[in-house]
């Protein structure tokens, strides 16, 4: 009995807190990252609905394209799905079962964001078309790999 208790304590010391912190940091980093993406989408919607402002549209499109070049792999540490950390994340375990498929969804966002960057400053119609493709790429990944 004593031996088991000792083993458990030793394991707990080995396993935490460094690892737990690392995982929580990864989750916090990716949530902050996605929040930033969302933070660029909101103003673009306003620009499309209100008076079109080419400079403002370009600014948000540039930022979104830049954000989409982020290497997100470090944010998706092994052991940080919503099954591993219930209540702390919406990341589906499917991400780790199909990392290639997940990365493809991110590549689709990168492509759509790059197009947005070339189109956003040209006019309302161009912005709207390119924006729609970006939105579809967000949704496509969320539908497959995010669980609320
Ligand atoms: C490659 C997949 C993928 C793409 C592409 C993607 N997301 Fe997400 N998003 C996720 C995952 C997974 C989560 C859940 C993260 C978590 O809770 O740990 C998430 C969470 C979010 C959140 C919630 C963040 C929070 O506060 O917890 C927002 C907002 C968001 N995404 C916006 C966007 C927008 C806007 C786009 C497109 C411009 C986008 N996402 C594209 C996978 C993706």
PDB file of C-alpha atoms and ligand atoms in Angstrom:
ATOM      1  CA  UNK A   1       0.000   0.000   0.000  1.00  0.00           C
ATOM      2  CA  UNK A   2       2.735   2.376   1.032  1.00  0.00           C
ATOM      3  CA  UNK A   3       4.627   1.477  -2.088  1.00  0.00           C
ATOM      4  CA  UNK A   4       1.647   2.287  -4.304  1.00  0.00           C
ATOM      5  CA  UNK A   5       1.107   5.625  -2.597  1.00  0.00           C
ATOM      6  CA  UNK A   6       4.768   6.460  -3.072  1.00  0.00           C
ATOM      7  CA  UNK A   7       4.598   5.500  -6.724  1.00  0.00           C
ATOM      8  CA  UNK A   8       1.542   7.697  -7.208  1.00  0.00           C
ATOM      9  CA  UNK A   9       3.255  10.675  -5.612  1.00  0.00           C
ATOM     10  CA  UNK A  10       6.404  10.124  -7.631  1.00  0.00           C
ATOM     11  CA  UNK A  11       4.342   9.924 -10.782  1.00  0.00           C
ATOM     12  CA  UNK A  12       2.420  13.052  -9.910  1.00  0.00           C
ATOM     13  CA  UNK A  13       5.689  14.887  -9.333  1.00  0.00           C
ATOM     14  CA  UNK A  14       7.036  13.717 -12.642  1.00  0.00           C
ATOM     15  CA  UNK A  15       3.884  14.372 -14.613  1.00  0.00           C
ATOM     16  CA  UNK A  16       3.066  17.783 -13.222  1.00  0.00           C
ATOM     17  CA  UNK A  17       3.043  20.671 -13.016  1.00  0.00           C
ATOM     18  CA  UNK A  18       5.402  21.293 -15.954  1.00  0.00           C
ATOM     19  CA  UNK A  19       3.467  19.141 -18.395  1.00  0.00           C
ATOM     20  CA  UNK A  20       0.071  20.341 -17.272  1.00  0.00           C
ATOM     21  CA  UNK A  21       1.226  23.931 -17.664  1.00  0.00           C
ATOM     22  CA  UNK A  22       2.564  23.224 -21.101  1.00  0.00           C
ATOM     23  CA  UNK A  23      -0.790  21.816 -22.178  1.00  0.00           C
ATOM     24  CA  UNK A  24      -2.786  24.653 -20.692  1.00  0.00           C
ATOM     25  CA  UNK A  25      -0.442  27.132 -22.356  1.00  0.00           C
ATOM     26  CA  UNK A  26      -0.978  25.446 -25.718  1.00  0.00           C
ATOM     27  CA  UNK A  27      -4.758  25.608 -25.306  1.00  0.00           C
ATOM     28  CA  UNK A  28      -4.616  29.252 -24.205  1.00  0.00           C
ATOM     29  CA  UNK A  29      -2.347  30.121 -27.137  1.00  0.00           C
ATOM     30  CA  UNK A  30      -4.611  28.557 -29.739  1.00  0.00           C
ATOM     31  CA  UNK A  31      -7.761  30.078 -28.274  1.00  0.00           C
ATOM     32  CA  UNK A  32      -6.092  33.503 -28.283  1.00  0.00           C
ATOM     33  CA  UNK A  33      -4.995  32.885 -31.861  1.00  0.00           C
ATOM     34  CA  UNK A  34      -8.493  31.981 -33.082  1.00  0.00           C
ATOM     35  CA  UNK A  35      -9.928  34.928 -31.181  1.00  0.00           C
ATOM     36  CA  UNK A  36      -7.586  37.181 -33.143  1.00  0.00           C
ATOM     37  CA  UNK A  37      -8.831  35.656 -36.390  1.00  0.00           C
ATOM     38  CA  UNK A  38     -12.381  36.375 -35.295  1.00  0.00           C
ATOM     39  CA  UNK A  39     -11.311  39.892 -34.370  1.00  0.00           C
ATOM     40  CA  UNK A  40     -10.389  40.608 -37.987  1.00  0.00           C
ATOM     41  CA  UNK A  41     -13.563  39.084 -39.406  1.00  0.00           C
ATOM     42  CA  UNK A  42     -15.961  41.301 -37.423  1.00  0.00           C
ATOM     43  CA  UNK A  43     -14.720  44.629 -38.850  1.00  0.00           C
ATOM     44  CA  UNK A  44     -14.767  43.189 -42.381  1.00  0.00           C
ATOM     45  CA  UNK A  45     -18.444  42.311 -41.966  1.00  0.00           C
ATOM     46  CA  UNK A  46     -19.103  45.916 -40.885  1.00  0.00           C
ATOM     47  CA  UNK A  47     -17.212  47.240 -43.899  1.00  0.00           C
ATOM     48  CA  UNK A  48     -19.311  45.077 -46.200  1.00  0.00           C
ATOM     49  CA  UNK A  49     -22.581  46.090 -44.588  1.00  0.00           C
ATOM     50  CA  UNK A  50     -21.811  49.790 -44.270  1.00  0.00           C
ATOM     51  CA  UNK A  51     -19.807  52.247 -46.342  1.00  0.00           C
ATOM     52  CA  UNK A  52     -17.022  50.442 -48.145  1.00  0.00           C
ATOM     53  CA  UNK A  53     -13.605  51.719 -47.082  1.00  0.00           C
ATOM     54  CA  UNK A  54     -10.823  50.276 -49.229  1.00  0.00           C
ATOM     55  CA  UNK A  55      -7.986  51.182 -46.846  1.00  0.00           C
ATOM     56  CA  UNK A  56      -9.705  49.702 -43.800  1.00  0.00           C
ATOM     57  CA  UNK A  57     -10.694  46.568 -45.728  1.00  0.00           C
ATOM     58  CA  UNK A  58      -7.119  46.141 -46.902  1.00  0.00           C
ATOM     59  CA  UNK A  59      -5.768  46.590 -43.386  1.00  0.00           C
ATOM     60  CA  UNK A  60      -7.925  43.823 -41.919  1.00  0.00           C
ATOM     61  CA  UNK A  61      -7.352  41.554 -44.891  1.00  0.00           C
ATOM     62  CA  UNK A  62      -3.578  42.020 -44.550  1.00  0.00           C
ATOM     63  CA  UNK A  63      -3.740  41.178 -40.865  1.00  0.00           C
ATOM     64  CA  UNK A  64      -5.888  38.108 -41.461  1.00  0.00           C
ATOM     65  CA  UNK A  65      -3.536  36.863 -44.189  1.00  0.00           C
ATOM     66  CA  UNK A  66      -0.559  37.433 -41.907  1.00  0.00           C
ATOM     67  CA  UNK A  67      -2.209  35.587 -38.999  1.00  0.00           C
ATOM     68  CA  UNK A  68      -3.039  32.676 -41.273  1.00  0.00           C
ATOM     69  CA  UNK A  69       0.676  32.076 -41.915  1.00  0.00           C
ATOM     70  CA  UNK A  70       1.143  31.184 -38.214  1.00  0.00           C
ATOM     71  CA  UNK A  71       2.496  27.691 -37.589  1.00  0.00           C
ATOM     72  CA  UNK A  72      -0.295  26.285 -35.447  1.00  0.00           C
ATOM     73  CA  UNK A  73       1.314  22.864 -34.818  1.00  0.00           C
ATOM     74  CA  UNK A  74       2.758  23.847 -31.401  1.00  0.00           C
ATOM     75  CA  UNK A  75      -0.753  24.880 -30.278  1.00  0.00           C
ATOM     76  CA  UNK A  76      -2.051  21.365 -30.868  1.00  0.00           C
ATOM     77  CA  UNK A  77       0.038  19.383 -28.416  1.00  0.00           C
ATOM     78  CA  UNK A  78      -0.760  15.719 -27.970  1.00  0.00           C
ATOM     79  CA  UNK A  79      -3.128  15.247 -25.029  1.00  0.00           C
ATOM     80  CA  UNK A  80      -5.014  18.568 -25.361  1.00  0.00           C
ATOM     81  CA  UNK A  81      -8.320  17.476 -26.882  1.00  0.00           C
ATOM     82  CA  UNK A  82     -11.685  18.090 -25.235  1.00  0.00           C
ATOM     83  CA  UNK A  83     -11.569  14.470 -24.069  1.00  0.00           C
ATOM     84  CA  UNK A  84      -8.192  14.986 -22.361  1.00  0.00           C
ATOM     85  CA  UNK A  85      -9.177  18.349 -20.881  1.00  0.00           C
ATOM     86  CA  UNK A  86     -12.969  18.414 -20.518  1.00  0.00           C
ATOM     87  CA  UNK A  87     -14.501  21.863 -20.207  1.00  0.00           C
ATOM     88  CA  UNK A  88     -11.275  23.613 -21.153  1.00  0.00           C
ATOM     89  CA  UNK A  89     -11.223  23.278 -24.879  1.00  0.00           C
ATOM     90  CA  UNK A  90     -13.473  22.709 -27.865  1.00  0.00           C
ATOM     91  CA  UNK A  91     -10.784  20.901 -29.843  1.00  0.00           C
ATOM     92  CA  UNK A  92     -12.134  17.546 -30.997  1.00  0.00           C
ATOM     93  CA  UNK A  93     -10.061  14.398 -30.521  1.00  0.00           C
ATOM     94  CA  UNK A  94     -10.542  13.936 -34.297  1.00  0.00           C
ATOM     95  CA  UNK A  95      -7.739  16.454 -34.826  1.00  0.00           C
ATOM     96  CA  UNK A  96      -5.163  14.017 -33.492  1.00  0.00           C
ATOM     97  CA  UNK A  97      -6.775  11.062 -35.254  1.00  0.00           C
ATOM     98  CA  UNK A  98      -6.514  12.893 -38.561  1.00  0.00           C
ATOM     99  CA  UNK A  99      -3.801  15.535 -38.293  1.00  0.00           C
ATOM    100  CA  UNK A 100      -3.332  15.619 -42.086  1.00  0.00           C
ATOM    101  CA  UNK A 101      -7.010  16.375 -42.656  1.00  0.00           C
ATOM    102  CA  UNK A 102      -6.881  19.062 -39.986  1.00  0.00           C
ATOM    103  CA  UNK A 103      -3.826  20.694 -41.548  1.00  0.00           C
ATOM    104  CA  UNK A 104      -5.531  20.657 -44.950  1.00  0.00           C
ATOM    105  CA  UNK A 105      -8.340  22.729 -43.462  1.00  0.00           C
ATOM    106  CA  UNK A 106      -5.805  25.227 -42.230  1.00  0.00           C
ATOM    107  CA  UNK A 107      -4.123  25.321 -45.650  1.00  0.00           C
ATOM    108  CA  UNK A 108      -7.555  26.075 -47.158  1.00  0.00           C
ATOM    109  CA  UNK A 109      -7.834  29.050 -44.815  1.00  0.00           C
ATOM    110  CA  UNK A 110      -4.345  30.250 -45.840  1.00  0.00           C
ATOM    111  CA  UNK A 111      -5.317  30.114 -49.516  1.00  0.00           C
ATOM    112  CA  UNK A 112      -8.625  31.918 -48.934  1.00  0.00           C
ATOM    113  CA  UNK A 113      -6.916  34.575 -46.777  1.00  0.00           C
ATOM    114  CA  UNK A 114      -4.262  35.183 -49.433  1.00  0.00           C
ATOM    115  CA  UNK A 115      -7.026  35.760 -52.008  1.00  0.00           C
ATOM    116  CA  UNK A 116      -8.804  38.082 -49.581  1.00  0.00           C
ATOM    117  CA  UNK A 117      -5.606  40.100 -49.332  1.00  0.00           C
ATOM    118  CA  UNK A 118      -5.466  40.625 -53.103  1.00  0.00           C
ATOM    119  CA  UNK A 119      -9.217  41.324 -53.461  1.00  0.00           C
ATOM    120  CA  UNK A 120     -10.292  43.269 -50.353  1.00  0.00           C
ATOM    121  CA  UNK A 121      -9.071  46.674 -51.549  1.00  0.00           C
ATOM    122  CA  UNK A 122     -10.611  46.414 -55.016  1.00  0.00           C
ATOM    123  CA  UNK A 123     -14.254  47.010 -54.130  1.00  0.00           C
ATOM    124  CA  UNK A 124     -17.213  45.827 -52.132  1.00  0.00           C
ATOM    125  CA  UNK A 125     -18.081  42.985 -54.517  1.00  0.00           C
ATOM    126  CA  UNK A 126     -14.538  41.632 -54.588  1.00  0.00           C
ATOM    127  CA  UNK A 127     -14.281  41.882 -50.821  1.00  0.00           C
ATOM    128  CA  UNK A 128     -17.599  40.086 -50.340  1.00  0.00           C
ATOM    129  CA  UNK A 129     -16.665  37.219 -52.650  1.00  0.00           C
ATOM    130  CA  UNK A 130     -13.291  36.632 -51.051  1.00  0.00           C
ATOM    131  CA  UNK A 131     -14.681  37.067 -47.553  1.00  0.00           C
ATOM    132  CA  UNK A 132     -17.271  34.397 -48.166  1.00  0.00           C
ATOM    133  CA  UNK A 133     -14.548  31.907 -49.083  1.00  0.00           C
ATOM    134  CA  UNK A 134     -12.630  32.716 -45.892  1.00  0.00           C
ATOM    135  CA  UNK A 135     -15.770  32.270 -43.799  1.00  0.00           C
ATOM    136  CA  UNK A 136     -16.438  28.941 -45.488  1.00  0.00           C
ATOM    137  CA  UNK A 137     -12.924  27.753 -44.617  1.00  0.00           C
ATOM    138  CA  UNK A 138     -13.432  28.662 -40.937  1.00  0.00           C
ATOM    139  CA  UNK A 139     -16.772  26.849 -40.875  1.00  0.00           C
ATOM    140  CA  UNK A 140     -15.485  23.800 -42.676  1.00  0.00           C
ATOM    141  CA  UNK A 141     -12.800  23.238 -40.033  1.00  0.00           C
ATOM    142  CA  UNK A 142     -15.124  24.014 -37.138  1.00  0.00           C
ATOM    143  CA  UNK A 143     -17.742  21.571 -38.447  1.00  0.00           C
ATOM    144  CA  UNK A 144     -15.174  18.788 -38.600  1.00  0.00           C
ATOM    145  CA  UNK A 145     -12.830  19.483 -35.689  1.00  0.00           C
ATOM    146  CA  UNK A 146     -14.445  21.795 -33.147  1.00  0.00           C
ATOM    147  CA  UNK A 147     -17.009  20.564 -30.639  1.00  0.00           C
ATOM    148  CA  UNK A 148     -18.953  23.067 -28.617  1.00  0.00           C
TER     149      UNK A 148
HETATM  150  C1  LIG B   1      -7.846  24.197 -39.173  1.00  0.00           C
HETATM  151  C2  LIG B   1      -9.041  24.322 -38.376  1.00  0.00           C
HETATM  152  C3  LIG B   1      -9.611  25.685 -38.073  1.00  0.00           C
HETATM  153  C4  LIG B   1      -9.753  26.757 -38.926  1.00  0.00           C
HETATM  154  C5  LIG B   1      -9.371  26.875 -40.394  1.00  0.00           C
HETATM  155  C6  LIG B   1     -10.373  27.809 -38.148  1.00  0.00           C
HETATM  156  N1  LIG B   1     -10.613  27.377 -36.868  1.00  0.00           N
HETATM  157 FE1  LIG B   1     -11.474  28.466 -35.389  1.00  0.00          FE
HETATM  158  N2  LIG B   1     -11.165  26.933 -34.087  1.00  0.00           N
HETATM  159  C7  LIG B   1     -10.647  25.705 -34.403  1.00  0.00           C
HETATM  160  C8  LIG B   1     -10.585  24.872 -33.211  1.00  0.00           C
HETATM  161  C9  LIG B   1     -10.065  23.447 -33.139  1.00  0.00           C
HETATM  162  C10 LIG B   1     -11.098  25.649 -32.160  1.00  0.00           C
HETATM  163  C11 LIG B   1     -11.229  25.248 -30.672  1.00  0.00           C
HETATM  164  C12 LIG B   1      -9.980  25.691 -29.917  1.00  0.00           C
HETATM  165  C13 LIG B   1     -10.025  25.326 -28.437  1.00  0.00           C
HETATM  166  O1  LIG B   1     -11.091  25.519 -27.800  1.00  0.00           O
HETATM  167  O2  LIG B   1      -9.003  24.860 -27.922  1.00  0.00           O
HETATM  168  C14 LIG B   1     -11.452  26.946 -32.743  1.00  0.00           C
HETATM  169  C15 LIG B   1     -11.975  28.007 -32.017  1.00  0.00           C
HETATM  170  C16 LIG B   1     -12.310  29.245 -32.550  1.00  0.00           C
HETATM  171  C17 LIG B   1     -12.817  30.364 -31.784  1.00  0.00           C
HETATM  172  C18 LIG B   1     -13.050  30.379 -30.264  1.00  0.00           C
HETATM  173  C19 LIG B   1     -11.762  30.791 -29.561  1.00  0.00           C
HETATM  174  C20 LIG B   1     -11.937  30.881 -28.054  1.00  0.00           C
HETATM  175  O3  LIG B   1     -12.112  31.985 -27.559  1.00  0.00           O
HETATM  176  O4  LIG B   1     -11.901  29.818 -27.392  1.00  0.00           O
HETATM  177  C21 LIG B   1     -13.035  31.391 -32.661  1.00  0.00           C
HETATM  178  C22 LIG B   1     -13.553  32.792 -32.351  1.00  0.00           C
HETATM  179  C23 LIG B   1     -12.650  30.912 -33.975  1.00  0.00           C
HETATM  180  N3  LIG B   1     -12.207  29.607 -33.870  1.00  0.00           N
HETATM  181  C24 LIG B   1     -12.719  31.670 -35.125  1.00  0.00           C
HETATM  182  C25 LIG B   1     -12.234  31.254 -36.355  1.00  0.00           C
HETATM  183  C26 LIG B   1     -12.287  32.057 -37.555  1.00  0.00           C
HETATM  184  C27 LIG B   1     -12.892  33.445 -37.647  1.00  0.00           C
HETATM  185  C28 LIG B   1     -11.704  31.323 -38.543  1.00  0.00           C
HETATM  186  C29 LIG B   1     -11.492  31.682 -39.987  1.00  0.00           C
HETATM  187  C30 LIG B   1     -10.967  32.989 -40.275  1.00  0.00           C
HETATM  188  C31 LIG B   1     -11.301  30.060 -37.953  1.00  0.00           C
HETATM  189  N4  LIG B   1     -11.645  30.049 -36.627  1.00  0.00           N
HETATM  190  C32 LIG B   1     -10.689  29.063 -38.662  1.00  0.00           C
HETATM  191  C33 LIG B   1     -10.229  25.298 -35.653  1.00  0.00           C
HETATM  192  C34 LIG B   1     -10.166  26.090 -36.782  1.00  0.00           C
END
